[in-house]
mmCIF file of C-alpha atoms in Angstrom:
data_model
loop_
_atom_site.group_PDB
_atom_site.id
_atom_site.type_symbol
_atom_site.label_atom_id
_atom_site.label_comp_id
_atom_site.label_asym_id
_atom_site.label_seq_id
_atom_site.Cartn_x
_atom_site.Cartn_y
_atom_site.Cartn_z
ATOM 1 C CA MET A 1 3.093 32.305 23.521
ATOM 2 C CA VAL A 2 5.654 29.839 24.623
ATOM 3 C CA VAL A 3 3.168 27.779 27.043
ATOM 4 C CA ILE A 4 0.211 27.916 24.331
ATOM 5 C CA VAL A 5 2.630 26.109 21.922
ATOM 6 C CA ILE A 6 3.448 23.557 24.490
ATOM 7 C CA THR A 7 -0.053 23.126 25.637
ATOM 8 C CA TYR A 8 -1.225 22.723 22.245
ATOM 9 C CA LEU A 9 1.475 20.096 21.335
ATOM 10 C CA TYR A 10 0.460 18.345 24.464
ATOM 11 C CA ALA A 11 -3.350 18.362 23.868
ATOM 12 C CA TYR A 12 -2.312 16.814 20.328
ATOM 13 C CA GLN A 13 0.165 14.470 21.337
ATOM 14 C CA ASP A 14 -1.904 11.532 20.182
ATOM 15 C CA LYS A 15 -4.219 13.054 18.068
ATOM 16 C CA ILE A 16 -4.727 14.555 14.581
ATOM 17 C CA TYR A 17 -4.127 18.196 14.434
ATOM 18 C CA THR A 18 -7.195 20.469 13.968
ATOM 19 C CA GLY A 19 -8.479 20.990 10.515
ATOM 20 C CA ILE A 20 -7.499 17.981 8.812
ATOM 21 C CA THR A 21 -10.099 15.738 7.131
ATOM 22 C CA ILE A 22 -10.220 12.440 5.452
ATOM 23 C CA ALA A 23 -12.391 11.782 2.504
ATOM 24 C CA GLY A 24 -14.254 15.030 3.890
ATOM 25 C CA ILE A 25 -14.556 13.709 7.419
ATOM 26 C CA PRO A 26 -13.234 16.157 9.934
ATOM 27 C CA VAL A 27 -10.458 13.874 12.070
ATOM 28 C CA GLY A 28 -8.922 16.557 14.219
ATOM 29 C CA GLY A 29 -8.824 15.804 17.780
ATOM 30 C CA LEU A 30 -9.516 12.044 17.210
ATOM 31 C CA ALA A 31 -6.668 9.925 18.105
ATOM 32 C CA PRO A 32 -5.785 7.703 14.964
ATOM 33 C CA ARG A 33 -7.171 4.146 16.646
ATOM 34 C CA VAL A 34 -10.402 6.097 16.624
ATOM 35 C CA VAL A 35 -10.201 7.395 13.020
ATOM 36 C CA SER A 36 -9.346 3.898 11.729
ATOM 37 C CA GLU A 37 -12.306 2.353 13.471
ATOM 38 C CA ILE A 38 -14.479 5.035 11.962
ATOM 39 C CA PHE A 39 -13.061 4.083 8.361
ATOM 40 C CA ASN A 40 -12.848 0.384 8.803
ATOM 41 C CA ASN A 41 -16.546 0.480 9.873
ATOM 42 C CA ARG A 42 -17.590 2.533 7.022
ATOM 43 C CA VAL A 43 -15.358 0.206 4.369
ATOM 44 C CA GLU A 44 -16.886 -2.961 6.003
ATOM 45 C CA SER A 45 -20.279 -2.041 4.869
ATOM 46 C CA ILE A 46 -18.792 -1.645 1.287
ATOM 47 C CA LEU A 47 -17.273 -4.869 1.292
ATOM 48 C CA GLU A 48 -20.342 -6.483 2.535
ATOM 49 C CA ASP A 49 -22.783 -4.735 -0.018
ATOM 50 C CA GLY A 50 -20.423 -4.886 -2.722
ATOM 51 C CA LEU A 51 -20.348 -2.663 -5.561
ATOM 52 C CA ASN A 52 -23.274 -1.927 -7.859
ATOM 53 C CA PHE A 53 -23.384 -1.111 -11.349
ATOM 54 C CA SER A 54 -26.512 -0.424 -13.166
ATOM 55 C CA PHE A 55 -26.727 0.131 -17.155
ATOM 56 C CA GLU A 56 -30.072 0.589 -19.019
ATOM 57 C CA GLY A 57 -32.518 -1.046 -16.471
ATOM 58 C CA ASN A 58 -29.726 -4.042 -15.875
ATOM 59 C CA SER A 59 -27.702 -3.932 -12.571
ATOM 60 C CA VAL A 60 -24.872 -6.209 -11.239
ATOM 61 C CA ASN A 61 -23.362 -6.675 -8.069
ATOM 62 C CA ILE A 62 -19.785 -7.347 -8.007
ATOM 63 C CA PRO A 63 -18.082 -8.384 -4.464
ATOM 64 C CA PRO A 64 -14.933 -6.277 -3.779
ATOM 65 C CA ALA A 65 -12.852 -9.481 -4.129
ATOM 66 C CA LEU A 66 -13.594 -12.349 -6.391
ATOM 67 C CA VAL A 67 -13.375 -15.489 -4.429
ATOM 68 C CA ALA A 68 -11.557 -18.475 -6.165
ATOM 69 C CA THR A 69 -11.706 -22.250 -4.853
ATOM 70 C CA ASP A 70 -8.109 -21.470 -4.214
ATOM 71 C CA PRO A 71 -7.575 -18.700 -1.818
ATOM 72 C CA ASN A 72 -4.112 -17.928 -3.636
ATOM 73 C CA LEU A 73 -6.376 -17.417 -6.860
ATOM 74 C CA ALA A 74 -8.830 -14.754 -5.439
ATOM 75 C CA ARG A 75 -8.481 -11.798 -7.395
ATOM 76 C CA PRO A 76 -8.785 -8.483 -5.460
ATOM 77 C CA ILE A 77 -11.078 -5.791 -7.364
ATOM 78 C CA LEU A 78 -11.160 -2.942 -4.514
ATOM 79 C CA TYR A 79 -9.269 -2.591 -1.167
ATOM 80 C CA PHE A 80 -8.887 0.287 1.103
ATOM 81 C CA GLU A 81 -5.444 1.219 2.732
ATOM 82 C CA ILE A 82 -7.125 2.601 6.016
ATOM 83 C CA SER A 83 -4.158 2.524 7.965
ATOM 84 C CA GLN A 84 -1.598 4.478 5.536
ATOM 85 C CA SER A 85 -4.529 6.988 4.877
ATOM 86 C CA VAL A 86 -4.444 7.556 8.709
ATOM 87 C CA THR A 87 -0.988 7.750 9.136
ATOM 88 C CA LEU A 88 -0.244 10.458 6.559
ATOM 89 C CA ALA A 89 -3.144 12.638 8.319
ATOM 90 C CA TYR A 90 -1.596 11.596 11.655
ATOM 91 C CA GLN A 91 1.964 12.600 10.515
ATOM 92 C CA TYR A 92 0.937 15.819 8.765
ATOM 93 C CA GLY A 93 2.632 18.582 10.862
ATOM 94 C CA ARG A 94 4.997 16.103 12.729
ATOM 95 C CA LYS A 95 7.227 14.882 9.937
ATOM 96 C CA ASP A 96 9.653 17.848 9.154
ATOM 97 C CA SER A 97 11.454 20.473 10.934
ATOM 98 C CA LEU A 98 10.038 22.374 14.060
ATOM 99 C CA LEU A 99 9.270 25.400 11.702
ATOM 100 C CA LYS A 100 7.571 23.530 9.027
ATOM 101 C CA ASN A 101 5.462 21.321 11.421
ATOM 102 C CA PHE A 102 4.504 24.473 12.968
ATOM 103 C CA LEU A 103 3.578 26.245 9.652
ATOM 104 C CA ASP A 104 1.711 22.904 8.852
ATOM 105 C CA GLN A 105 -0.180 23.043 11.885
ATOM 106 C CA TYR A 106 -1.020 26.545 11.519
ATOM 107 C CA ARG A 107 -2.184 26.047 7.766
ATOM 108 C CA ALA A 108 -4.246 22.917 8.799
ATOM 109 C CA TYR A 109 -6.123 25.026 11.666
ATOM 110 C CA LYS A 110 -6.800 28.053 9.453
ATOM 111 C CA LYS A 111 -7.654 26.819 6.065
ATOM 112 C CA GLY A 112 -7.848 22.725 6.736
ATOM 113 C CA LYS A 113 -5.819 19.996 5.271
ATOM 114 C CA LYS A 114 -7.374 17.492 3.138
ATOM 115 C CA PHE A 115 -6.498 13.948 2.481
ATOM 116 C CA ASN A 116 -7.903 10.936 0.779
ATOM 117 C CA ILE A 117 -8.443 7.215 1.702
ATOM 118 C CA GLN A 118 -5.832 5.492 -0.389
ATOM 119 C CA TYR A 119 -7.300 2.699 -2.051
ATOM 120 C CA PHE A 120 -6.532 0.069 -4.935
ATOM 121 C CA LEU A 121 -8.863 -0.571 -7.907
ATOM 122 C CA ASN A 122 -8.179 -3.283 -10.446
ATOM 123 C CA GLU A 123 -9.815 -1.459 -13.311
ATOM 124 C CA ASP A 124 -9.083 -4.215 -15.867
ATOM 125 C CA GLU A 125 -10.543 -6.801 -13.674
ATOM 126 C CA LEU A 126 -13.831 -4.493 -13.028
ATOM 127 C CA LEU A 127 -13.842 -3.811 -16.641
ATOM 128 C CA THR A 128 -13.749 -7.331 -17.634
ATOM 129 C CA ILE A 129 -17.034 -8.117 -15.251
ATOM 130 C CA LEU A 130 -18.681 -5.449 -16.412
ATOM 131 C CA HIS A 131 -18.425 -6.207 -20.129
ATOM 132 C CA LEU A 132 -19.394 -9.857 -19.363
ATOM 133 C CA ASN A 133 -22.423 -8.455 -17.418
ATOM 134 C CA PHE A 134 -23.668 -5.931 -19.912
ATOM 135 C CA ASP A 135 -21.964 -6.446 -23.336
ATOM 136 C CA GLU A 136 -25.318 -8.019 -24.560
ATOM 137 C CA LEU A 137 -27.248 -4.546 -23.972
ATOM 138 C CA LYS A 138 -24.639 -2.667 -26.813
ATOM 139 C CA LYS A 139 -26.824 -1.528 -29.588
ATOM 140 C CA PRO A 140 -25.293 -2.296 -32.883
ATOM 141 C CA PRO A 141 -24.310 0.686 -34.838
ATOM 142 C CA LYS A 142 -26.915 2.154 -37.279
ATOM 143 C CA ASN A 143 -25.696 3.257 -40.917
#
C-alpha cells in the first residue's frame, strides 16, 4: 500500500491530481503550465472577439478593455486570473496536512473537484456601456 501511495505521489509530483476540473474541463494529470496555456488560448479568443450583446435585434460588441489615448486611463471591463485559478487547482491535495491532503486527493479521484476560472467583471462600466447602446430601445410605459 505504501508503494502505491508513493508511486501515485511521484507520478503527480508536478501535475494536477486526477478528478480536478477547471471551468468544466478535466485537467487532472496535466502540468500547471499546460493548463495555463489551454486557458490562455481560450481567453485570448474572448479578448480578441470582445463581448457581444444583443437586444431586440440590435447588437453591440464591447472590447474587454476600453482603450484610452492615455494607457493609464484604460478601463478594464473583464479580465481573467488564469494563473490564480490554475494554482488553486494544483494546490488542492497539497497545501494541508498529510492526512487532509490524502483525503482531498481521494475525494477528487472518487467524486471530482470543481474549480472556476477567477475573473473580474467591471459591472458598473459594462452597464454604462449597455445603457448608452440600448437605452433608445426602451419603450415608454403605457398607462
